[in-house]
Amino acid sequence: MGTTTPGMIEPSGGPSASLPRRRFAELLLGTGFLATAAAFIYPVLRYLIPPKAADLGADSVVAGRVGELKPNSGKVFRFGERPGLLIRTSDGQYRAMSATCTHLSCTVQYREDLHEVWCACHNGLYDLNGRNISGPPPRPLQSFEVQVRGDEIFVRRREG
Ligand code: FES
């Protein structure tokens, strides 16, 4: 028989077992609180202090295959850490440029109906050489060299 003080409900383990249980419960609550706080704080910190974007440094990538693009079409491809845009013009020439809008970095796309490069975020427009021609983009898109070797279309950064 355990001794209890009036008003105190004795847990099944007796008074000697209640203290470790209480500590365990406090530890569990404290750990839960810390985990919850970390779950909220970590994403905020990652947003405020983003990791350094490491461009993978590839100077040349295969952006597509011959025959993949019909005339007057385009596709977005991956160039290192960033998107690139490969265009096949109506007369069959290939053009390539960065697909990162110079306004606020949205990904641009080729508009077959306009025959131009369009940014959906704020209606920015570039010509087929990547020159900004209307809307908010302040600068041209970075243009790339295109080489067709065999069946593959290589895109390369221009030097300088
Ligand atoms: S991000 Fe492209 S026009 Fe604003």
Coordinates of C-alpha atoms and ligand atoms in Angstrom, one line a residue:
M1 CA 0.0 0.0 0.0
G2 CA 1.4 3.4 -1.0
T3 CA 1.1 6.5 1.0
T4 CA -0.8 9.3 -0.6
T5 CA -1.4 12.9 0.5
P6 CA -5.0 14.0 0.5
G7 CA -6.1 15.3 -2.8
M8 CA -3.3 13.6 -4.7
I9 CA -4.2 10.8 -7.1
E10 CA -1.6 8.2 -7.0
P11 CA -0.7 6.8 -10.4
S12 CA -0.5 3.1 -10.7
G13 CA 3.2 3.1 -10.3
G14 CA 3.1 4.8 -6.9
P15 CA 4.6 8.1 -5.8
S16 CA 8.2 7.1 -6.6
A17 CA 7.2 6.3 -10.2
S18 CA 5.4 9.6 -10.7
L19 CA 8.4 11.9 -10.7
P20 CA 10.3 10.1 -13.6
R21 CA 7.0 10.0 -15.5
R22 CA 6.5 13.7 -15.1
R23 CA 10.1 14.4 -16.1
F24 CA 9.6 12.1 -19.1
A25 CA 6.4 14.0 -20.1
E26 CA 8.2 17.3 -19.7
L27 CA 11.1 16.1 -21.8
L28 CA 8.6 14.9 -24.4
L29 CA 6.8 18.2 -24.4
G30 CA 10.1 20.2 -24.6
T31 CA 11.4 18.1 -27.4
G32 CA 8.1 18.5 -29.3
F33 CA 8.2 22.2 -28.8
L34 CA 11.8 22.4 -30.1
A35 CA 11.0 20.2 -33.1
T36 CA 7.9 22.4 -33.9
A37 CA 10.0 25.6 -33.5
A38 CA 12.7 24.2 -35.8
A39 CA 10.1 23.2 -38.4
F40 CA 8.9 26.8 -38.6
I41 CA 12.3 28.5 -38.3
Y42 CA 14.3 26.4 -40.7
P43 CA 12.3 27.2 -43.9
V44 CA 12.3 30.9 -43.0
L45 CA 16.1 30.8 -42.6
R46 CA 16.5 28.9 -45.9
Y47 CA 14.4 31.6 -47.5
L48 CA 16.3 34.5 -46.0
I49 CA 19.8 32.9 -46.5
P50 CA 19.5 30.8 -49.7
P51 CA 22.3 28.3 -50.5
K52 CA 24.8 29.5 -53.0
A53 CA 23.5 28.5 -56.4
A54 CA 26.2 26.5 -57.9
D55 CA 26.1 26.5 -61.6
L56 CA 27.3 23.0 -62.6
G57 CA 29.7 24.7 -64.9
A58 CA 28.8 22.8 -68.1
D59 CA 29.8 25.0 -71.0
S60 CA 28.0 22.8 -73.5
V61 CA 25.0 20.5 -73.3
V62 CA 22.9 18.5 -75.7
A63 CA 19.7 20.5 -75.9
G64 CA 17.8 18.2 -78.2
R65 CA 18.0 16.0 -81.2
V66 CA 17.6 16.8 -84.9
G67 CA 14.0 16.2 -85.9
E68 CA 12.7 16.7 -82.4
L69 CA 11.5 20.3 -83.0
K70 CA 9.3 21.1 -86.0
P71 CA 9.8 24.5 -87.6
N72 CA 8.3 27.4 -85.5
S73 CA 8.6 25.7 -82.2
G74 CA 10.8 25.7 -79.1
K75 CA 11.6 23.7 -76.0
V76 CA 13.1 24.5 -72.6
F77 CA 16.1 22.4 -71.7
R78 CA 18.4 22.3 -68.7
F79 CA 21.7 24.1 -68.9
G80 CA 23.6 23.6 -65.7
E81 CA 21.4 24.9 -62.9
R82 CA 19.3 27.1 -65.2
P83 CA 16.8 26.6 -68.0
G84 CA 17.7 27.3 -71.6
L85 CA 15.5 27.8 -74.6
L86 CA 16.1 26.1 -77.9
I87 CA 14.1 27.5 -80.8
R88 CA 13.7 26.2 -84.4
T89 CA 12.6 29.2 -86.4
S90 CA 10.0 29.0 -89.2
D91 CA 12.8 28.7 -91.8
G92 CA 14.5 25.9 -89.9
Q93 CA 17.3 27.7 -88.1
Y94 CA 18.2 26.9 -84.5
R95 CA 18.5 29.6 -81.9
A96 CA 19.3 29.1 -78.2
M97 CA 19.3 31.5 -75.3
S98 CA 18.8 31.6 -71.6
A99 CA 15.2 30.9 -70.6
T100 CA 15.5 33.0 -67.4
C101 CA 13.7 36.3 -67.8
T102 CA 15.9 39.3 -67.1
H103 CA 13.1 41.0 -65.2
L104 CA 12.3 38.8 -62.2
S105 CA 13.7 35.4 -63.4
C106 CA 10.6 33.6 -64.5
T107 CA 11.1 31.0 -67.2
V108 CA 10.3 32.3 -70.7
Q109 CA 8.8 30.2 -73.5
Y110 CA 8.6 30.4 -77.3
R111 CA 5.2 31.5 -78.6
E112 CA 4.5 30.0 -81.9
D113 CA 1.6 32.4 -82.6
L114 CA 3.8 35.5 -82.0
H115 CA 7.1 34.0 -83.4
E116 CA 8.7 35.5 -80.3
V117 CA 9.8 34.6 -76.8
W118 CA 7.4 35.5 -74.1
C119 CA 7.5 35.7 -70.4
A120 CA 4.1 34.9 -68.8
C121 CA 4.9 36.6 -65.5
H122 CA 4.5 40.2 -66.7
N123 CA 4.0 39.9 -70.4
G124 CA 7.6 40.5 -71.3
L125 CA 8.6 39.9 -74.9
Y126 CA 11.9 39.1 -76.6
D127 CA 12.7 38.6 -80.3
L128 CA 14.3 35.5 -81.7
N129 CA 17.8 36.9 -80.9
G130 CA 16.8 37.3 -77.2
R131 CA 16.5 41.1 -77.4
N132 CA 14.0 42.6 -75.1
I133 CA 11.4 44.3 -77.2
S134 CA 8.5 45.0 -74.9
G135 CA 7.3 44.8 -71.4
P136 CA 9.4 45.1 -68.2
P137 CA 12.5 43.0 -69.1
P138 CA 15.4 45.4 -68.8
R139 CA 18.1 43.4 -70.7
P140 CA 18.3 40.9 -73.5
L141 CA 18.5 37.2 -72.7
Q142 CA 21.9 35.6 -72.8
S143 CA 22.3 34.0 -76.2
F144 CA 24.1 30.7 -76.8
E145 CA 25.8 29.1 -79.7
V146 CA 24.1 26.2 -81.4
Q147 CA 26.0 23.4 -83.2
V148 CA 24.4 20.4 -84.9
R149 CA 26.7 17.4 -84.7
G150 CA 25.3 14.3 -86.2
D151 CA 21.9 13.7 -84.6
E152 CA 22.5 16.0 -81.6
I153 CA 22.0 19.7 -81.1
F154 CA 24.7 21.1 -78.9
V155 CA 24.3 24.5 -77.1
R156 CA 27.3 26.3 -75.9
R157 CA 27.9 29.4 -73.8
R158 CA 29.5 32.2 -75.9
E159 CA 33.0 33.2 -74.7
G160 CA 33.5 36.5 -73.1
Ligands
FES1 S1 9.6 38.1 -64.9 FE1 9.5 38.2 -67.0 S2 8.4 39.9 -67.4 FE2 8.6 39.9 -65.3

